[in-house]
mmCIF file of C-alpha atoms in Angstrom:
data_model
loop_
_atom_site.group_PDB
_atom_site.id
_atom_site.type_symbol
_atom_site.label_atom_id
_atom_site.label_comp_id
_atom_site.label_asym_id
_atom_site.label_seq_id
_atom_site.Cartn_x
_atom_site.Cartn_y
_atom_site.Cartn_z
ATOM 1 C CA UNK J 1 0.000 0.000 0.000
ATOM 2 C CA UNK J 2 1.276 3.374 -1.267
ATOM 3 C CA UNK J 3 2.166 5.810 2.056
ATOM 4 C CA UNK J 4 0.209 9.097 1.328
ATOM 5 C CA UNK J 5 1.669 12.335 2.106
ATOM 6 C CA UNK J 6 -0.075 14.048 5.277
ATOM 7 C CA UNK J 7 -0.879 17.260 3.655
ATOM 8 C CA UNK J 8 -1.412 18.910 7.488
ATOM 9 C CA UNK J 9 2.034 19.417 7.341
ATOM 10 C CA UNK J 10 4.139 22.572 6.041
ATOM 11 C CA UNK J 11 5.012 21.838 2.876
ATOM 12 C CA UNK J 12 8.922 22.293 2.732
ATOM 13 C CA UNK J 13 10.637 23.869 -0.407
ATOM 14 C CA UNK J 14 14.229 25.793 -0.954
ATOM 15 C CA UNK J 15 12.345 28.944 0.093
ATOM 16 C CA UNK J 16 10.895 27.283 2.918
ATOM 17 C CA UNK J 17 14.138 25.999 3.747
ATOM 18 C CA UNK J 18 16.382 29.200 3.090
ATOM 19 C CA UNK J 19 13.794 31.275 5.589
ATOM 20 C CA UNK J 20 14.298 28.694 8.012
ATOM 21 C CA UNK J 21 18.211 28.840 8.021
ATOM 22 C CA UNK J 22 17.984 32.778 8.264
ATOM 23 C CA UNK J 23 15.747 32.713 11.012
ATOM 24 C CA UNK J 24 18.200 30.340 13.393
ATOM 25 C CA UNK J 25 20.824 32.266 12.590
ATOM 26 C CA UNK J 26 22.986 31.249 9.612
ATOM 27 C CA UNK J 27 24.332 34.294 7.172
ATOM 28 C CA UNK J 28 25.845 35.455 4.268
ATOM 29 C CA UNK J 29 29.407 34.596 4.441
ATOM 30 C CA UNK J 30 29.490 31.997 6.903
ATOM 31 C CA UNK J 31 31.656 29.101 7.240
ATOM 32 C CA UNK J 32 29.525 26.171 8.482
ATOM 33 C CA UNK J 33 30.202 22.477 8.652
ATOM 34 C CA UNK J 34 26.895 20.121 8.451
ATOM 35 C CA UNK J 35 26.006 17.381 10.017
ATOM 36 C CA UNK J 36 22.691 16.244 8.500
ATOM 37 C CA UNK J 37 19.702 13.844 8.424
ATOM 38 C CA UNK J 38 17.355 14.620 5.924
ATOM 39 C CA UNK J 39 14.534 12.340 6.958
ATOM 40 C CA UNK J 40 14.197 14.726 10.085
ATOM 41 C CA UNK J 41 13.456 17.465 7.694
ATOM 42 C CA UNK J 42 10.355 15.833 6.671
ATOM 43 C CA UNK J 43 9.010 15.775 3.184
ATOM 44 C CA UNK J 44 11.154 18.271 0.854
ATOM 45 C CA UNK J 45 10.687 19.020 -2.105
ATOM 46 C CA UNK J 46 13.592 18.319 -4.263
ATOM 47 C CA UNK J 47 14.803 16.238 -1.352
ATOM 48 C CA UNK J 48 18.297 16.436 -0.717
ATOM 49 C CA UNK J 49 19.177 18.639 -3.566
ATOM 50 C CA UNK J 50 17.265 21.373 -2.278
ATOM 51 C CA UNK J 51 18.516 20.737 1.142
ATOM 52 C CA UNK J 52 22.113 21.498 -0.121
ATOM 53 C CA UNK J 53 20.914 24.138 -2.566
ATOM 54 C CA UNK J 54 19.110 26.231 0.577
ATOM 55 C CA UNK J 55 22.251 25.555 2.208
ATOM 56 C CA UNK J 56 24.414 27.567 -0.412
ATOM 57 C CA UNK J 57 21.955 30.042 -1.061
ATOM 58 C CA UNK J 58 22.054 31.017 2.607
ATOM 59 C CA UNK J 59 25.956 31.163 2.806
ATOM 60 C CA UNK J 60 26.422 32.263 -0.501
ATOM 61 C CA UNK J 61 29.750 31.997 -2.103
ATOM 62 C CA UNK J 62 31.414 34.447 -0.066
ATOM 63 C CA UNK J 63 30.913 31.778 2.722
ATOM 64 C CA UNK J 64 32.427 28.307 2.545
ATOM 65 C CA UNK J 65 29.944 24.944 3.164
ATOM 66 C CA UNK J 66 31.416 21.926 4.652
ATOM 67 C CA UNK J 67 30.279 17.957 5.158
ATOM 68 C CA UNK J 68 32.048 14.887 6.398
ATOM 69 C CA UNK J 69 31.603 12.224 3.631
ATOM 70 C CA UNK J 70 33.722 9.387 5.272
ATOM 71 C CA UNK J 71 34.530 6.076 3.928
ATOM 72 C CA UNK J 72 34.925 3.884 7.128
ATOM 73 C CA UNK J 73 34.288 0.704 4.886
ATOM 74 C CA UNK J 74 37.908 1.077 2.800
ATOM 75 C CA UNK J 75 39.488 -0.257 5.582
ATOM 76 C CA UNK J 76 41.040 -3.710 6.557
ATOM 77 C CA UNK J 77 37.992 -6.656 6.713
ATOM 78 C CA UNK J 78 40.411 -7.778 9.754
ATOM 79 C CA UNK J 79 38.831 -4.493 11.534
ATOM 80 C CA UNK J 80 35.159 -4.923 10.941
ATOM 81 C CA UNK J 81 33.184 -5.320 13.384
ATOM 82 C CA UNK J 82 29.577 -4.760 12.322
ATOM 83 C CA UNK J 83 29.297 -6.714 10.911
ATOM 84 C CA UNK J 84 32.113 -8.925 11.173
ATOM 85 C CA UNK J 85 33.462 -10.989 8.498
ATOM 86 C CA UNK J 86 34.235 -14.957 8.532
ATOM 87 C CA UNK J 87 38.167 -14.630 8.779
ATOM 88 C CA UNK J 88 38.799 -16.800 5.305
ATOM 89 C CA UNK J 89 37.292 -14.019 3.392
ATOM 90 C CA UNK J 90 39.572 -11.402 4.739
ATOM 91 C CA UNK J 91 42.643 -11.993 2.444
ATOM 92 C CA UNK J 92 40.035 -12.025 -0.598
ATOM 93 C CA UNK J 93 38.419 -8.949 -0.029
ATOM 94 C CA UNK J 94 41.370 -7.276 0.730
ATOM 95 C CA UNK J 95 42.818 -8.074 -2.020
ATOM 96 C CA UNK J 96 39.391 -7.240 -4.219
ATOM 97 C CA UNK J 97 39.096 -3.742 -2.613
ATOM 98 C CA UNK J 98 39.396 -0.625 -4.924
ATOM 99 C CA UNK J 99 41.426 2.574 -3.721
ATOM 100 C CA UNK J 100 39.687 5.307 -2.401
ATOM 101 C CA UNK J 101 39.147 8.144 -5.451
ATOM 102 C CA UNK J 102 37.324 12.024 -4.231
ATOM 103 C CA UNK J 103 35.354 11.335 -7.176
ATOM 104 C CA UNK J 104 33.312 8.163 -7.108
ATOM 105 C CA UNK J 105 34.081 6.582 -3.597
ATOM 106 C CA UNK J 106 31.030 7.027 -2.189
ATOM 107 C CA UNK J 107 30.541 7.625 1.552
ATOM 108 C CA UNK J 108 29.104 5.411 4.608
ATOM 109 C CA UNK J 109 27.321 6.128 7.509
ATOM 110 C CA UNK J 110 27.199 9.922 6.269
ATOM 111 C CA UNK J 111 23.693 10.539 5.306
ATOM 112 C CA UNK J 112 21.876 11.464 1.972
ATOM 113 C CA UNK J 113 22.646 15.143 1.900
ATOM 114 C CA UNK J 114 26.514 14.959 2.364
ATOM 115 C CA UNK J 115 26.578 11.657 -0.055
ATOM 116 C CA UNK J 116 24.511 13.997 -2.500
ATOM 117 C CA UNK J 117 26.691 17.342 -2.041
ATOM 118 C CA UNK J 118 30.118 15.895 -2.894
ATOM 119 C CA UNK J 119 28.751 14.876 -6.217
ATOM 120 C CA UNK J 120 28.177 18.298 -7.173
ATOM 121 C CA UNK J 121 30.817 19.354 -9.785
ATOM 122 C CA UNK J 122 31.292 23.068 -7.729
ATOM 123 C CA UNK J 123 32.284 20.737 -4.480
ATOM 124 C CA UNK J 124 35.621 19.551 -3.848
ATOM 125 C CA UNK J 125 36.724 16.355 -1.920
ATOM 126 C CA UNK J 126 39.525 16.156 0.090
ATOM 127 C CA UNK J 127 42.079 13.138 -0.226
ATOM 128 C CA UNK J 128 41.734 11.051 3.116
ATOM 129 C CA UNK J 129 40.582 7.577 2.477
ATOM 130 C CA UNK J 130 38.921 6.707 5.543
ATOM 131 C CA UNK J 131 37.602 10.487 6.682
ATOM 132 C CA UNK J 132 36.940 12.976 3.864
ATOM 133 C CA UNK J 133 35.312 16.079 3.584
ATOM 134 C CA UNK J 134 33.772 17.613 1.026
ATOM 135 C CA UNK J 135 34.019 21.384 0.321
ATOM 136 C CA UNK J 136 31.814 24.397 -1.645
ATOM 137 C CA UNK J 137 32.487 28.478 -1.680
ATOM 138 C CA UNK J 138 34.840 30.842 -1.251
ATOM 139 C CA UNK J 139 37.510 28.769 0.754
ATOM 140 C CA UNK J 140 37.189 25.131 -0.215
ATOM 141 C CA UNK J 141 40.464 24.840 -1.696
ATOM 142 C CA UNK J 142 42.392 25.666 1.493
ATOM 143 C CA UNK J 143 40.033 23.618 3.765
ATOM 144 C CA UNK J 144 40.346 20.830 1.387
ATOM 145 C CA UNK J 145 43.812 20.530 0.359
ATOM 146 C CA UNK J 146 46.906 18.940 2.459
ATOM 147 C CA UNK J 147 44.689 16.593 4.356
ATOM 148 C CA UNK J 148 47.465 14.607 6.349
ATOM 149 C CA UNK J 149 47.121 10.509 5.893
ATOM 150 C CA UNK J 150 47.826 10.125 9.409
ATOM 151 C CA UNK J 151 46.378 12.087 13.026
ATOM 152 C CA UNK J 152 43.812 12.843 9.721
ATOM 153 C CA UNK J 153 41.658 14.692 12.219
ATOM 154 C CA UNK J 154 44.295 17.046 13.936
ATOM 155 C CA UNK J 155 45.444 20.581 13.847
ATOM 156 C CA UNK J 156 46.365 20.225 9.955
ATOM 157 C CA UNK J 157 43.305 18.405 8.516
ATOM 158 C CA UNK J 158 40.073 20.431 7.459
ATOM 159 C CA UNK J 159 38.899 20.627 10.846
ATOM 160 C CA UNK J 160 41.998 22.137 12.380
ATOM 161 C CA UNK J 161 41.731 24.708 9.773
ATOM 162 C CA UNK J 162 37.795 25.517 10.170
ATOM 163 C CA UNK J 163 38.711 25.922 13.791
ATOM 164 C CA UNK J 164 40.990 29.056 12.786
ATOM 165 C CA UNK J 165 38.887 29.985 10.585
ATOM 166 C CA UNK J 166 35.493 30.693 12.904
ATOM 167 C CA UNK J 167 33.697 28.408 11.654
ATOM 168 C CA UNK J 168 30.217 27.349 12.831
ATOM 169 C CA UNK J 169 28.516 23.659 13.568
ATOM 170 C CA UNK J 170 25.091 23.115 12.356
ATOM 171 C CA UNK J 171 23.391 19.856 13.534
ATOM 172 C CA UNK J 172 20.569 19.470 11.583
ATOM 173 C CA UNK J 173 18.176 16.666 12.963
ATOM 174 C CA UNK J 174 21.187 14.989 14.550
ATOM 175 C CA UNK J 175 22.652 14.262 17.986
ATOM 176 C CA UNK J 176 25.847 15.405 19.421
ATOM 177 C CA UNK J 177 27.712 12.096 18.688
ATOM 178 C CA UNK J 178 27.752 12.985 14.858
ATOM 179 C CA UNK J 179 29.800 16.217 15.760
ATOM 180 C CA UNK J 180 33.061 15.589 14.098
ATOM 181 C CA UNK J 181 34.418 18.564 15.795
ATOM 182 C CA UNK J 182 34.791 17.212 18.961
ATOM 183 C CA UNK J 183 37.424 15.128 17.329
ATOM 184 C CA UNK J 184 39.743 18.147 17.191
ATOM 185 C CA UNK J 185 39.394 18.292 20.848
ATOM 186 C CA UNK J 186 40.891 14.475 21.284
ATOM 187 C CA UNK J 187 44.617 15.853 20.054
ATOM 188 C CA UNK J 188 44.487 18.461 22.004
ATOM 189 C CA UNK J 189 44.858 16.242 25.241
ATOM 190 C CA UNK J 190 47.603 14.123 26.903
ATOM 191 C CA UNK J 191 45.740 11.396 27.383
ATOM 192 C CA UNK J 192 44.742 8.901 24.028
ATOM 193 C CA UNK J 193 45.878 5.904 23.307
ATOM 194 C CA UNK J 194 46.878 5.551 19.611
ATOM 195 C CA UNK J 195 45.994 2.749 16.896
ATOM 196 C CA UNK J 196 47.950 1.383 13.626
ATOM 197 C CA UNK J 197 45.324 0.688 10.488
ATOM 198 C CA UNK J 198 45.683 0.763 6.349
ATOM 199 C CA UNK J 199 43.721 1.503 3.619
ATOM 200 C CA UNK J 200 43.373 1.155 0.125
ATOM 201 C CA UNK J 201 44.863 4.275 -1.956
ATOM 202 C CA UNK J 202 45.415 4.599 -5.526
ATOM 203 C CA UNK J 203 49.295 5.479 -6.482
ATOM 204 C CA UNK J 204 50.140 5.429 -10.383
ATOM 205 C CA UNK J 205 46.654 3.780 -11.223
ATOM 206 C CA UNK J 206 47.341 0.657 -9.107
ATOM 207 C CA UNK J 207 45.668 0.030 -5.746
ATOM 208 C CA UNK J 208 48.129 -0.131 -2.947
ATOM 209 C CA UNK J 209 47.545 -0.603 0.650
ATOM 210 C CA UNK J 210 49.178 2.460 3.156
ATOM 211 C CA UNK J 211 49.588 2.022 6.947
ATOM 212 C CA UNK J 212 49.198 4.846 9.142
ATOM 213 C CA UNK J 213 48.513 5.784 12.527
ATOM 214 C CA UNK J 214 46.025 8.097 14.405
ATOM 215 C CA UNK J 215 44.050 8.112 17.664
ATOM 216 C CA UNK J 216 41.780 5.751 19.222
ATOM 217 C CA UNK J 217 38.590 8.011 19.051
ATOM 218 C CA UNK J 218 35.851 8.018 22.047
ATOM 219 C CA UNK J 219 32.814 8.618 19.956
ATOM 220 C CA UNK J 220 30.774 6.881 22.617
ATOM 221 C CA UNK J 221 31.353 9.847 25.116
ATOM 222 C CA UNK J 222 30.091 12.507 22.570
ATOM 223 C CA UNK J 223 27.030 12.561 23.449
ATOM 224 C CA UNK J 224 27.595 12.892 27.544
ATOM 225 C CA UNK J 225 30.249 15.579 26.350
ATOM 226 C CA UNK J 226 27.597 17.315 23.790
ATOM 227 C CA UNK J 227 24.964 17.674 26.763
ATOM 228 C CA UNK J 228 27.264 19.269 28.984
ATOM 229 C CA UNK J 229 28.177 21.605 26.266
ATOM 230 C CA UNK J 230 24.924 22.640 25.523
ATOM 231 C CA UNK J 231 24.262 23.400 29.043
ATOM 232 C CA UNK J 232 26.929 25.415 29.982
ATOM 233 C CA UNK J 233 27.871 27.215 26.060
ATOM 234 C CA UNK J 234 26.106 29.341 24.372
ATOM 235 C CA UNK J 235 23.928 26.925 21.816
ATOM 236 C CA UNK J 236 21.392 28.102 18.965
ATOM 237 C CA UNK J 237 18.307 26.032 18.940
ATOM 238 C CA UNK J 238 15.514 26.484 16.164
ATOM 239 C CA UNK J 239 13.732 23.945 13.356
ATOM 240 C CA UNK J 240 14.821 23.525 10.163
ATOM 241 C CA UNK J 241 11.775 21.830 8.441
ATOM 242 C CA UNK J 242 10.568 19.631 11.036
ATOM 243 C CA UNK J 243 14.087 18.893 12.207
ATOM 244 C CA UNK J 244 15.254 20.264 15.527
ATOM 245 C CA UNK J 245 18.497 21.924 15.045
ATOM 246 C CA UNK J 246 22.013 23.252 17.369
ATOM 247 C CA UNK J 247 24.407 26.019 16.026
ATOM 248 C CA UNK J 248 27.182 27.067 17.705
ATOM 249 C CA UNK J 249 30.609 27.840 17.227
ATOM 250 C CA UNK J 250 32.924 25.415 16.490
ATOM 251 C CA UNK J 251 36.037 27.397 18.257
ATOM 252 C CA UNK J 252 33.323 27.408 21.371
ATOM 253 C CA UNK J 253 32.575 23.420 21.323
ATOM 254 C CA UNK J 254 36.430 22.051 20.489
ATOM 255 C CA UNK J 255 37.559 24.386 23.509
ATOM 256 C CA UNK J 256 34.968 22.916 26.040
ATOM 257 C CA UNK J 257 35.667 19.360 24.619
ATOM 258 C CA UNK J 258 39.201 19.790 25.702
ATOM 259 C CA UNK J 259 38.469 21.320 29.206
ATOM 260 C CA UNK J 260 35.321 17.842 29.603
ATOM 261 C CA UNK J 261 38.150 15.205 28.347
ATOM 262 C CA UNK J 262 40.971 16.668 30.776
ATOM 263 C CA UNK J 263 38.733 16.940 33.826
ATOM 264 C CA UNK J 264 37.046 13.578 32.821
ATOM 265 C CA UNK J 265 40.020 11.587 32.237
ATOM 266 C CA UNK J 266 41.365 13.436 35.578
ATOM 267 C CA UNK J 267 38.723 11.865 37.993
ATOM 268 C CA UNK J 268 39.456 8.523 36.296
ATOM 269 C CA UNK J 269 43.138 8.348 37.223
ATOM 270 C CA UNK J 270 41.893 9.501 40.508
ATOM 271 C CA UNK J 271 39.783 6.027 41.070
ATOM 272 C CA UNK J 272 42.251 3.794 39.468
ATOM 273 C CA UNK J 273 44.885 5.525 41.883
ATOM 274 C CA UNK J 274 42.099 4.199 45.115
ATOM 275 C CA UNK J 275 41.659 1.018 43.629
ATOM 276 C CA UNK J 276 45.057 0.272 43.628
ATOM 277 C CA UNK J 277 46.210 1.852 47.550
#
């Protein structure tokens, strides 16, 4: 049985869409990254093309519009864990898995919106093959190029830069634990422990696999850390569509992050010292 559109609702178009973005805040000339869902939105019109279009038409291309658009699956089978792979197929699909290209890799995990934006031909992708971004306006070339193969997420990658840059978060219809940002915050500490991995890249039109090394992420506190934020940082709240929505400075989130993981990881040497007296 066809699923009929309940017409009680607001309709939602670009225009729709662009007045919402004005009225929570976001402006001509802005540098925002995106974190999206656009089933939260509700029915659009144009679905996630207009989504993106509204987006640029309410930076414009004096501002500078970032998404994540990750590949977490061009990594090792050895690694996966859901789901996990029978072990004698690991070699295989190793061995059968194409290096990562910014043109036709397509994301995971990511969403609609940021899959649909980085096919755009204005948009440019930046070369990480496990966690891209993907760039449009004024400034993508300098937030896109240089991303560094390993610590991909630190002080030289896309999000160290938007950091310097003032750039602002928008979470549109999704939680604090899709905030890339607070990634950032994770080098910034002296506590993390670190983690050896390898992907497939493409070097003189052969697929290779690279080793590298980064940090051993905490995702799973994001959204503990996001809640605190809110509370104590100033936060923009508003609808876009029917999705609820946060904006806030990215500058503003990174530097609580760091203060929450220092006093955090603080009280839990403080226990493990007890335990062991």
């Amino acid at each position: 049985m066809t699923e009929k559109i309940d017409t009680k609702k607001k309709l939602q178009t670009r225009e729709t869409l662009i007045e919402d973005m004005r009225s929570i805040g976001i402006e001509k000339g802005m540098t925002l990254i995106v974190h999206s869902s656009l089933s939260s939105i509700g029915w659009v019109s144009g679905g996630a093309v207009n989504v993106i279009l509204a987006l640029m038409e309410a930076v414009t291309e004096e501002g500078t519009l970032v998404m994540p658009t990750q590949t977490p699956m061009l990594s090792d089978p050895y690694e996966w864990n859901d789901p996990p792979v029978p072990e004698e197929w690991h070699a295989r699909l190793k061995a059968d898995m194409p290096g990562y290209h910014p043109d036709y890799s397509p994301s995971s995990g990511m969403g609609i919106i940021p899959e649909t934006f980085r096919t755009f031909q204005s948009v440019r992708r930046s070369s990480h093959p496990a966690v891209s971004f993907a760039a449009w306006g004024k400034n993508k070339d300098f937030f896109m190029e240089d991303h560094p193969y390993d610590f991909a997420l630190g002080e030289s990658s896309p999000l160290g830069k938007l950091y310097k840059s003032g750039a602002y978060v928008l979470l549109l219809g999704v939680e604090f634990d899709s905030n890339t940002s607070f990634h950032l915050a994770e080098y910034r500490i002296t506590y993390q422990d670190k983690i050896n991995t390898s992907h497939p890249i493409i070097e003189n039109g052969e697929t290779i696999w690279k080793a590298r090394e980064d940090l051993e992420f905490r995702e799973e506190l994001f959204e503990e850390l996001g809640a605190a934020f809110e509370k104590e940082e100033d936060v923009g709240f508003g609808k876009i569509g029917s999705a609820h929505i946060r904006l806030f400075k990215m500058e503003d989130s990174v530097d609580f992050a760091v203060r929450w993981f220092k006093q955090k990881d603080k009280k839990a040497n403080k226990k493990q010292q007890k335990r062991r007296q």
